[in-house]
Structure formats: C-alpha cells, structure tokens
PDB file of C-alpha atoms in Angstrom:
ATOM      1  CA  ALA F  24      -4.503  14.352   5.056  1.00 92.00           C
ATOM      2  CA  SER F  25      -7.530  12.284   4.082  1.00 88.00           C
ATOM      3  CA  GLY F  26      -9.090  15.329   2.460  1.00 91.00           C
ATOM      4  CA  GLY F  27      -6.566  18.146   2.919  1.00 94.00           C
ATOM      5  CA  GLY F  28      -3.554  17.435   0.758  1.00 97.00           C
ATOM      6  CA  VAL F  29       0.154  17.142   1.636  1.00 98.00           C
ATOM      7  CA  TRP F  30       1.750  19.190   4.398  1.00 98.00           C
ATOM      8  CA  LYS F  31       5.403  19.762   5.299  1.00 98.00           C
ATOM      9  CA  THR F  32       7.177  20.893   8.444  1.00 97.00           C
ATOM     10  CA  GLU F  33      10.723  22.208   8.718  1.00 96.00           C
ATOM     11  CA  ASP F  34      10.718  22.818  12.475  1.00 97.00           C
ATOM     12  CA  TYR F  35      10.036  19.351  13.922  1.00 97.00           C
ATOM     13  CA  GLY F  36       6.257  19.702  13.696  1.00 97.00           C
ATOM     14  CA  THR F  37       5.791  23.070  15.385  1.00 98.00           C
ATOM     15  CA  THR F  38       4.342  24.571  12.201  1.00 98.00           C
ATOM     16  CA  TRP F  39       3.060  23.016   8.991  1.00 98.00           C
ATOM     17  CA  ASN F  40       2.560  24.350   5.455  1.00 97.00           C
ATOM     18  CA  ASN F  41       0.499  22.879   2.672  1.00 98.00           C
ATOM     19  CA  VAL F  42       2.658  22.025  -0.349  1.00 98.00           C
ATOM     20  CA  SER F  43       0.152  20.342  -2.672  1.00 98.00           C
ATOM     21  CA  ASP F  44      -2.487  23.030  -3.303  1.00 97.00           C
ATOM     22  CA  GLY F  45      -2.413  24.148  -6.912  1.00 96.00           C
ATOM     23  CA  PHE F  46      -0.678  20.964  -8.052  1.00 98.00           C
ATOM     24  CA  PHE F  47      -2.884  18.028  -7.026  1.00 98.00           C
ATOM     25  CA  ALA F  48      -6.172  17.174  -8.732  1.00 97.00           C
ATOM     26  CA  SER F  49      -7.399  15.507  -5.515  1.00 97.00           C
ATOM     27  CA  PRO F  50      -6.853  16.570  -1.867  1.00 96.00           C
ATOM     28  CA  SER F  51      -7.265  12.967  -0.688  1.00 97.00           C
ATOM     29  CA  ILE F  52      -3.936  11.361   0.182  1.00 97.00           C
ATOM     30  CA  GLY F  53      -3.295   7.642   0.550  1.00 97.00           C
ATOM     31  CA  ALA F  54       0.484   7.350   1.000  1.00 97.00           C
ATOM     32  CA  ILE F  55       3.718   9.400   1.039  1.00 97.00           C
ATOM     33  CA  GLU F  56       7.238   8.060   0.623  1.00 98.00           C
ATOM     34  CA  ILE F  57      10.597   9.875   0.639  1.00 98.00           C
ATOM     35  CA  ALA F  58      13.684   8.508  -1.115  1.00 97.00           C
ATOM     36  CA  GLN F  59      16.281   7.320   1.387  1.00 94.00           C
ATOM     37  CA  ASN F  60      19.195   8.493  -0.744  1.00 91.00           C
ATOM     38  CA  ASP F  61      17.735  11.926  -1.592  1.00 96.00           C
ATOM     39  CA  PRO F  62      15.182  13.581   0.738  1.00 95.00           C
ATOM     40  CA  ASN F  63      14.179  16.036  -1.982  1.00 97.00           C
ATOM     41  CA  ILE F  64      12.555  13.209  -3.948  1.00 98.00           C
ATOM     42  CA  VAL F  65       9.023  12.526  -2.755  1.00 98.00           C
ATOM     43  CA  TYR F  66       6.318  10.270  -4.182  1.00 98.00           C
ATOM     44  CA  VAL F  67       2.667  10.647  -3.186  1.00 98.00           C
ATOM     45  CA  GLY F  68      -0.275   8.384  -3.947  1.00 98.00           C
ATOM     46  CA  THR F  69      -3.646  10.096  -3.858  1.00 98.00           C
ATOM     47  CA  GLY F  70      -6.890   8.555  -2.612  1.00 97.00           C
ATOM     48  CA  SER F  71      -7.199   7.852   1.100  1.00 95.00           C
ATOM     49  CA  ASP F  72      -7.191   4.188   2.067  1.00 92.00           C
ATOM     50  CA  GLY F  73      -9.942   4.745   4.662  1.00 89.00           C
ATOM     51  CA  LEU F  74     -13.156   3.952   2.758  1.00 88.00           C
ATOM     52  CA  ARG F  75     -15.475   6.057   4.870  1.00 83.00           C
ATOM     53  CA  SER F  76     -18.946   7.236   3.836  1.00 80.00           C
ATOM     54  CA  ASN F  77     -17.513  10.448   2.352  1.00 86.00           C
ATOM     55  CA  VAL F  78     -14.639   9.132   0.304  1.00 91.00           C
ATOM     56  CA  ILE F  79     -12.775  11.537  -2.006  1.00 94.00           C
ATOM     57  CA  SER F  80     -11.434   9.689  -5.051  1.00 95.00           C
ATOM     58  CA  GLY F  81      -7.741   9.581  -5.820  1.00 96.00           C
ATOM     59  CA  LYS F  82      -6.282  10.905  -9.051  1.00 97.00           C
ATOM     60  CA  GLY F  83      -3.045   8.942  -9.318  1.00 98.00           C
ATOM     61  CA  MET F  84       0.603   9.481  -8.414  1.00 98.00           C
ATOM     62  CA  TYR F  85       2.600  12.680  -7.935  1.00 98.00           C
ATOM     63  CA  LYS F  86       6.348  13.258  -7.680  1.00 98.00           C
ATOM     64  CA  SER F  87       8.507  16.092  -6.404  1.00 98.00           C
ATOM     65  CA  ILE F  88      12.257  16.388  -6.927  1.00 98.00           C
ATOM     66  CA  ASP F  89      12.635  19.639  -4.958  1.00 98.00           C
ATOM     67  CA  GLY F  90      11.286  18.762  -1.534  1.00 97.00           C
ATOM     68  CA  GLY F  91       7.658  19.601  -2.312  1.00 97.00           C
ATOM     69  CA  GLU F  92       8.191  23.016  -3.920  1.00 97.00           C
ATOM     70  CA  THR F  93       6.737  21.730  -7.206  1.00 98.00           C
ATOM     71  CA  TRP F  94       4.981  18.523  -8.236  1.00 98.00           C
ATOM     72  CA  GLU F  95       4.460  16.505 -11.397  1.00 98.00           C
ATOM     73  CA  HIS F  96       1.640  14.063 -12.059  1.00 98.00           C
ATOM     74  CA  ILE F  97       3.228  10.734 -13.030  1.00 98.00           C
ATOM     75  CA  GLY F  98       0.304   8.548 -13.957  1.00 98.00           C
ATOM     76  CA  LEU F  99      -2.051   5.894 -12.505  1.00 98.00           C
ATOM     77  CA  ALA F 100      -4.894   8.395 -12.722  1.00 97.00           C
ATOM     78  CA  ASP F 101      -7.578   5.683 -12.782  1.00 96.00           C
ATOM     79  CA  VAL F 102      -6.389   3.345  -9.998  1.00 97.00           C
ATOM     80  CA  GLY F 103      -8.657   5.021  -7.406  1.00 96.00           C
ATOM     81  CA  GLN F 104      -7.519   4.820  -3.804  1.00 97.00           C
ATOM     82  CA  ILE F 105      -3.836   4.082  -3.099  1.00 98.00           C
ATOM     83  CA  GLY F 106      -2.952   2.140   0.025  1.00 97.00           C
ATOM     84  CA  ALA F 107       0.875   2.223  -0.048  1.00 98.00           C
ATOM     85  CA  VAL F 108       3.889   3.586  -1.907  1.00 98.00           C
ATOM     86  CA  GLU F 109       7.364   2.092  -1.465  1.00 98.00           C
ATOM     87  CA  ILE F 110      10.674   3.299  -2.964  1.00 98.00           C
ATOM     88  CA  ASP F 111      13.557   0.950  -3.584  1.00 97.00           C
ATOM     89  CA  PRO F 112      16.245   2.149  -1.132  1.00 96.00           C
ATOM     90  CA  THR F 113      18.989   1.459  -3.673  1.00 95.00           C
ATOM     91  CA  ASN F 114      17.343   3.234  -6.621  1.00 97.00           C
ATOM     92  CA  HIS F 115      14.722   5.994  -6.205  1.00 97.00           C
ATOM     93  CA  ASN F 116      13.504   5.426  -9.770  1.00 98.00           C
ATOM     94  CA  ILE F 117      12.104   2.048  -8.725  1.00 98.00           C
ATOM     95  CA  VAL F 118       8.766   2.603  -7.009  1.00 98.00           C
ATOM     96  CA  TRP F 119       5.945   0.282  -5.995  1.00 98.00           C
ATOM     97  CA  VAL F 120       2.267   1.197  -5.565  1.00 98.00           C
ATOM     98  CA  ALA F 121      -0.558  -0.760  -3.915  1.00 98.00           C
ATOM     99  CA  ALA F 122      -3.791   0.273  -5.610  1.00 98.00           C
ATOM    100  CA  ILE F 123      -7.001  -0.424  -3.677  1.00 98.00           C
ATOM    101  CA  GLY F 124      -9.069   0.667  -6.649  1.00 97.00           C
ATOM    102  CA  ASN F 125     -12.191   2.703  -7.244  1.00 96.00           C
ATOM    103  CA  ALA F 126     -14.000   2.954  -3.906  1.00 95.00           C
ATOM    104  CA  PHE F 127     -17.477   2.834  -5.463  1.00 94.00           C
ATOM    105  CA  LYS F 128     -17.391   0.212  -8.197  1.00 94.00           C
ATOM    106  CA  ALA F 129     -15.439  -2.649  -9.682  1.00 94.00           C
ATOM    107  CA  ASN F 130     -12.537  -1.567 -11.857  1.00 94.00           C
ATOM    108  CA  SER F 131      -9.724  -3.400 -13.572  1.00 96.00           C
ATOM    109  CA  ASP F 132      -7.083  -0.852 -12.507  1.00 97.00           C
ATOM    110  CA  ARG F 133      -6.757  -2.442  -9.059  1.00 98.00           C
ATOM    111  CA  GLY F 134      -3.458  -4.194  -8.358  1.00 98.00           C
ATOM    112  CA  ILE F 135       0.242  -3.818  -7.568  1.00 98.00           C
ATOM    113  CA  TYR F 136       2.155  -1.485  -9.867  1.00 98.00           C
ATOM    114  CA  LYS F 137       5.896  -0.957 -10.358  1.00 98.00           C
ATOM    115  CA  THR F 138       7.960   1.633 -12.199  1.00 98.00           C
ATOM    116  CA  THR F 139      11.675   1.416 -12.918  1.00 98.00           C
ATOM    117  CA  ASP F 140      11.999   4.832 -14.560  1.00 98.00           C
ATOM    118  CA  GLY F 141      10.729   7.205 -11.885  1.00 97.00           C
ATOM    119  CA  GLY F 142       7.115   7.089 -12.977  1.00 98.00           C
ATOM    120  CA  LEU F 143       7.464   7.604 -16.732  1.00 98.00           C
ATOM    121  CA  THR F 144       5.917   4.165 -17.241  1.00 98.00           C
ATOM    122  CA  TRP F 145       4.144   1.706 -14.932  1.00 98.00           C
ATOM    123  CA  ASN F 146       3.668  -2.042 -15.070  1.00 98.00           C
ATOM    124  CA  LYS F 147       0.923  -3.919 -13.279  1.00 98.00           C
ATOM    125  CA  VAL F 148       2.800  -6.825 -11.703  1.00 98.00           C
ATOM    126  CA  LEU F 149       0.011  -8.403  -9.592  1.00 98.00           C
ATOM    127  CA  TYR F 150      -3.703  -8.528 -10.268  1.00 98.00           C
ATOM    128  CA  ILE F 151      -6.491 -10.680  -8.826  1.00 97.00           C
ATOM    129  CA  SER F 152      -9.778  -9.258 -10.093  1.00 97.00           C
ATOM    130  CA  ASP F 153     -11.680  -6.031 -10.728  1.00 97.00           C
ATOM    131  CA  LYS F 154     -13.130  -6.309  -7.203  1.00 96.00           C
ATOM    132  CA  VAL F 155      -9.880  -7.003  -5.314  1.00 97.00           C
ATOM    133  CA  GLY F 156      -7.216  -4.373  -4.780  1.00 98.00           C
ATOM    134  CA  PHE F 157      -4.217  -4.084  -2.475  1.00 98.00           C
ATOM    135  CA  ALA F 158      -4.181  -2.197   0.804  1.00 97.00           C
ATOM    136  CA  ASP F 159      -0.478  -2.473   1.656  1.00 98.00           C
ATOM    137  CA  LEU F 160       2.954  -3.605   0.475  1.00 97.00           C
ATOM    138  CA  GLU F 161       6.390  -3.857   2.064  1.00 98.00           C
ATOM    139  CA  LEU F 162       9.898  -4.325   0.701  1.00 98.00           C
ATOM    140  CA  LEU F 163      12.278  -6.593   2.584  1.00 96.00           C
ATOM    141  CA  PRO F 164      15.033  -4.553   4.284  1.00 92.00           C
ATOM    142  CA  GLY F 165      18.339  -5.402   2.660  1.00 91.00           C
ATOM    143  CA  ASN F 166      16.748  -7.027  -0.384  1.00 95.00           C
ATOM    144  CA  PRO F 167      14.101  -4.883  -2.144  1.00 96.00           C
ATOM    145  CA  ASP F 168      13.436  -7.612  -4.713  1.00 97.00           C
ATOM    146  CA  ILE F 169      11.534  -9.458  -1.987  1.00 98.00           C
ATOM    147  CA  VAL F 170       8.090  -7.904  -1.712  1.00 98.00           C
ATOM    148  CA  TYR F 171       5.013  -8.567   0.401  1.00 98.00           C
ATOM    149  CA  ALA F 172       1.556  -7.390  -0.707  1.00 98.00           C
ATOM    150  CA  ALA F 173      -1.799  -7.428   1.101  1.00 98.00           C
ATOM    151  CA  ALA F 174      -4.891  -8.065  -1.049  1.00 98.00           C
ATOM    152  CA  TRP F 175      -8.202  -6.468  -0.037  1.00 97.00           C
ATOM    153  CA  LYS F 176     -11.672  -6.825  -1.541  1.00 97.00           C
ATOM    154  CA  ALA F 177     -13.305  -3.472  -0.784  1.00 95.00           C
ATOM    155  CA  GLU F 178     -16.130  -1.351  -2.102  1.00 94.00           C
ATOM    156  CA  ARG F 179     -18.060   1.559  -0.623  1.00 93.00           C
ATOM    157  CA  LYS F 180     -21.854   1.491  -0.964  1.00 90.00           C
ATOM    158  CA  PRO F 181     -24.149   4.337   0.173  1.00 87.00           C
ATOM    159  CA  TRP F 182     -25.527   2.075   2.894  1.00 90.00           C
ATOM    160  CA  THR F 183     -22.516  -0.082   3.826  1.00 90.00           C
ATOM    161  CA  ILE F 184     -18.904  -0.983   3.144  1.00 90.00           C
ATOM    162  CA  ILE F 185     -17.806  -4.284   1.630  1.00 92.00           C
ATOM    163  CA  SER F 186     -14.554  -5.101   3.403  1.00 94.00           C
ATOM    164  CA  GLY F 187     -13.192  -8.532   2.736  1.00 93.00           C
ATOM    165  CA  GLY F 188     -14.173 -11.609   0.810  1.00 92.00           C
ATOM    166  CA  THR F 189     -13.365 -15.270   0.517  1.00 92.00           C
ATOM    167  CA  ASN F 190      -9.846 -16.470   1.147  1.00 90.00           C
ATOM    168  CA  ASP F 191      -9.228 -16.449  -2.602  1.00 91.00           C
ATOM    169  CA  GLU F 192     -10.099 -12.740  -2.628  1.00 94.00           C
ATOM    170  CA  GLY F 193      -7.685 -11.630   0.081  1.00 95.00           C
ATOM    171  CA  GLY F 194      -4.519 -12.493   1.937  1.00 96.00           C
ATOM    172  CA  ILE F 195      -0.781 -11.932   1.719  1.00 98.00           C
ATOM    173  CA  TYR F 196       1.343 -12.440  -1.406  1.00 98.00           C
ATOM    174  CA  LYS F 197       5.123 -12.626  -1.700  1.00 98.00           C
ATOM    175  CA  SER F 198       7.548 -12.176  -4.586  1.00 98.00           C
ATOM    176  CA  ILE F 199      11.262 -12.957  -4.382  1.00 98.00           C
ATOM    177  CA  ASN F 200      12.187 -11.715  -7.862  1.00 98.00           C
ATOM    178  CA  GLY F 201      10.996  -8.118  -8.000  1.00 97.00           C
ATOM    179  CA  GLY F 202       7.390  -8.879  -8.886  1.00 98.00           C
ATOM    180  CA  LYS F 203       7.917 -11.295 -11.759  1.00 98.00           C
ATOM    181  CA  ASP F 204       6.333 -14.153  -9.843  1.00 98.00           C
ATOM    182  CA  TRP F 205       4.115 -14.262  -6.748  1.00 98.00           C
ATOM    183  CA  LYS F 206       3.211 -16.870  -4.151  1.00 97.00           C
ATOM    184  CA  LYS F 207       0.301 -16.638  -1.766  1.00 97.00           C
ATOM    185  CA  LEU F 208       1.214 -17.140   1.912  1.00 97.00           C
ATOM    186  CA  ALA F 209      -1.314 -19.221   3.820  1.00 94.00           C
ATOM    187  CA  ARG F 210       0.093 -21.310   6.661  1.00 96.00           C
ATOM    188  CA  GLY F 211      -1.241 -20.012   9.964  1.00 97.00           C
ATOM    189  CA  LEU F 212      -3.407 -17.244   8.446  1.00 96.00           C
ATOM    190  CA  PRO F 213      -7.244 -17.011   8.495  1.00 94.00           C
ATOM    191  CA  LYS F 214      -8.801 -19.685   6.285  1.00 90.00           C
ATOM    192  CA  ASP F 215     -12.240 -18.281   5.515  1.00 88.00           C
ATOM    193  CA  LEU F 216     -13.242 -14.616   5.159  1.00 92.00           C
ATOM    194  CA  ILE F 217     -10.382 -12.154   5.202  1.00 95.00           C
ATOM    195  CA  GLY F 218     -10.413  -8.367   5.012  1.00 95.00           C
ATOM    196  CA  LYS F 219      -7.983  -5.461   5.213  1.00 96.00           C
ATOM    197  CA  ILE F 220      -4.381  -6.229   6.169  1.00 97.00           C
ATOM    198  CA  ASP F 221      -1.596  -3.932   7.345  1.00 97.00           C
ATOM    199  CA  LEU F 222       1.958  -5.272   7.049  1.00 98.00           C
ATOM    200  CA  ALA F 223       5.295  -4.472   8.726  1.00 98.00           C
ATOM    201  CA  VAL F 224       8.714  -6.066   8.250  1.00 97.00           C
ATOM    202  CA  SER F 225      11.277  -5.739  10.997  1.00 97.00           C
ATOM    203  CA  VAL F 226      14.303  -3.631  10.018  1.00 94.00           C
ATOM    204  CA  VAL F 227      16.349  -5.360  12.749  1.00 95.00           C
ATOM    205  CA  ASP F 228      15.514  -8.935  11.732  1.00 96.00           C
ATOM    206  CA  SER F 229      14.035  -9.288   8.249  1.00 93.00           C
ATOM    207  CA  ARG F 230      12.787 -12.776   9.071  1.00 96.00           C
ATOM    208  CA  ILE F 231      10.089 -11.195  11.241  1.00 98.00           C
ATOM    209  CA  ILE F 232       6.841  -9.995   9.638  1.00 98.00           C
ATOM    210  CA  TYR F 233       3.779  -8.626  11.379  1.00 98.00           C
ATOM    211  CA  ALA F 234       0.281  -8.468   9.908  1.00 98.00           C
ATOM    212  CA  VAL F 235      -2.817  -6.870  11.434  1.00 97.00           C
ATOM    213  CA  ILE F 236      -5.669  -8.763   9.805  1.00 97.00           C
ATOM    214  CA  GLU F 237      -9.382  -8.059   9.612  1.00 96.00           C
ATOM    215  CA  ALA F 238     -11.327 -11.330   9.917  1.00 95.00           C
ATOM    216  CA  PRO F 239     -14.515 -12.475  11.668  1.00 92.00           C
ATOM    217  CA  GLY F 240     -14.572 -13.874  15.175  1.00 90.00           C
ATOM    218  CA  ASP F 241     -11.341 -14.909  16.788  1.00 92.00           C
ATOM    219  CA  GLU F 242      -9.436 -15.120  13.494  1.00 94.00           C
ATOM    220  CA  GLY F 243      -8.914 -11.358  13.396  1.00 95.00           C
ATOM    221  CA  GLY F 244      -5.998  -9.701  15.134  1.00 96.00           C
ATOM    222  CA  LEU F 245      -2.200  -9.583  15.027  1.00 97.00           C
ATOM    223  CA  TYR F 246      -0.159 -12.266  13.302  1.00 98.00           C
ATOM    224  CA  LYS F 247       3.602 -12.807  13.333  1.00 98.00           C
ATOM    225  CA  SER F 248       6.007 -14.755  11.127  1.00 98.00           C
ATOM    226  CA  GLU F 249       9.594 -15.492  12.075  1.00 98.00           C
ATOM    227  CA  ASN F 250      10.589 -17.108   8.755  1.00 97.00           C
ATOM    228  CA  GLN F 251       9.769 -14.482   6.123  1.00 96.00           C
ATOM    229  CA  GLY F 252       6.177 -15.595   5.786  1.00 97.00           C
ATOM    230  CA  ARG F 253       6.486 -19.350   5.394  1.00 97.00           C
ATOM    231  CA  THR F 254       4.326 -19.717   8.506  1.00 98.00           C
ATOM    232  CA  PHE F 255       2.383 -17.290  10.678  1.00 98.00           C
ATOM    233  CA  LYS F 256       1.122 -17.449  14.257  1.00 98.00           C
ATOM    234  CA  GLN F 257      -1.645 -15.386  15.764  1.00 97.00           C
ATOM    235  CA  VAL F 258      -0.205 -13.435  18.729  1.00 97.00           C
ATOM    236  CA  SER F 259      -3.259 -11.315  19.659  1.00 96.00           C
ATOM    237  CA  LYS F 260      -7.038 -11.579  19.259  1.00 93.00           C
ATOM    238  CA  ASN F 261      -7.646  -8.124  20.680  1.00 88.00           C
ATOM    239  CA  LYS F 262     -10.798  -6.715  19.064  1.00 81.00           C
ATOM    240  CA  GLY F 263      -9.352  -3.229  19.111  1.00 77.00           C
ATOM    241  CA  LEU F 264      -6.860  -4.234  16.466  1.00 76.00           C
TER     242      LEU F 264
END
C-alpha cells in the first residue's frame, strides 16, 4: 500500500493480513517482487512511486526468505522512492532496483541499482544526475541480461510537482550486457519534454515493448516497439493514459 505496508493473502484475496508491521521503517511501498524459482523469497522496495502532496519517504529495500513471516533490511536506505524491483528469473540473488530518489530534493542516490549477492552489496549501474531518477525497469523474458530502464526527473514541492524535463533528462535506456553499458533509445519517442514512463515487455514475443509516456500535447500516450526498442511508434494519444 502507498502508506500501509505489505499485505498477504492465502485464500485468493478473500482475506488479507499485514506482514510488514514491526519490520519496516516506512509503511510506504513502491514495488514488490517474488522469486520465480522460490515463492518464499520476496523483495520489497519502500517509497511509493506516486509523488502526491503527502508523500511518505522510503527507507530502502527489504527481503524475506520465509514468505513474509520475517524481513531483513538489505540496504539502499537513502535512495528515497523506489519505482520498480526485478528479480533475475534464473538467479534470485540477482536483483535490480529503479530508484526515483528523494521526493523533496535533489540527491545523488537516484539511479538503477543491481545486486548479485541477494542484497549484501549493491552497485549503481546507471546514473544521470541528482535530479533524475528511474520510475521503471524491465528484464527481457528469456534473457535477463537485456534490461530496459525509464528515466524520470521528478520532485515534489509544497505547491506543485516537477514531473519531467528535457529529453536529456528522461527517456528509455537499454543494456544488453547486464548493466555494464547503456544506450538511450530515441527513434519514434517524444523529442522535447518527457516525463514519467511505465514499461512492459511481452512475455509471448520479446521483440514487443510497450511504453506509457507522459509528455505535453499529442506526444503523450502509448508507444509500441516491435524490434526490442530500436524504433517506437505511437499507437494512442488518449489523454487518459
């Protein structure tokens, strides 16, 4: 929940029980991910990605190895809000985190982080600036070394929200070698101001990528790539997106 912690159901959603109270330093949750090869292993990133007027700050990453019975804090305490957590489907010790950053001020802890030892240590593998964080990331089905990340310049002021910046301060990035190198994807995407982006990669056809993009005027909306991001085409300008 955005301000109510992590909840678990064991009866298909009929009843829910809170499993994070007493363990988490923040009730604000940004992302949850469960290991595909062991459902008892759960990673949670605190700090809701919705930068409303009453934002509760995140306090880093938590991990459970017993299905939420107990939790351990595993670092990234200063990254602020967390937009996404992804677990390598072949190795649950490899985890990626998209850190939006401190909601209220510039901070150098924004970026994309990766651990290869289950959260004992973290490496920042992508960083733009202390004002630009990352709202989302996706691993390519079938090849988790291919990663897509969505940059977002965002800051909450008492009187407004800064969401988006110049093209250099936002957009979609791709790595094909597990985060060692990154390339910005641009063909077919908005060319001027660009804001928050939500990504999805098709599990049926990994060539297909969707991106819901915040941008002014008719540039905002839903974009689709059919070649793993080499080019994109806008497929909807619906303002509701």
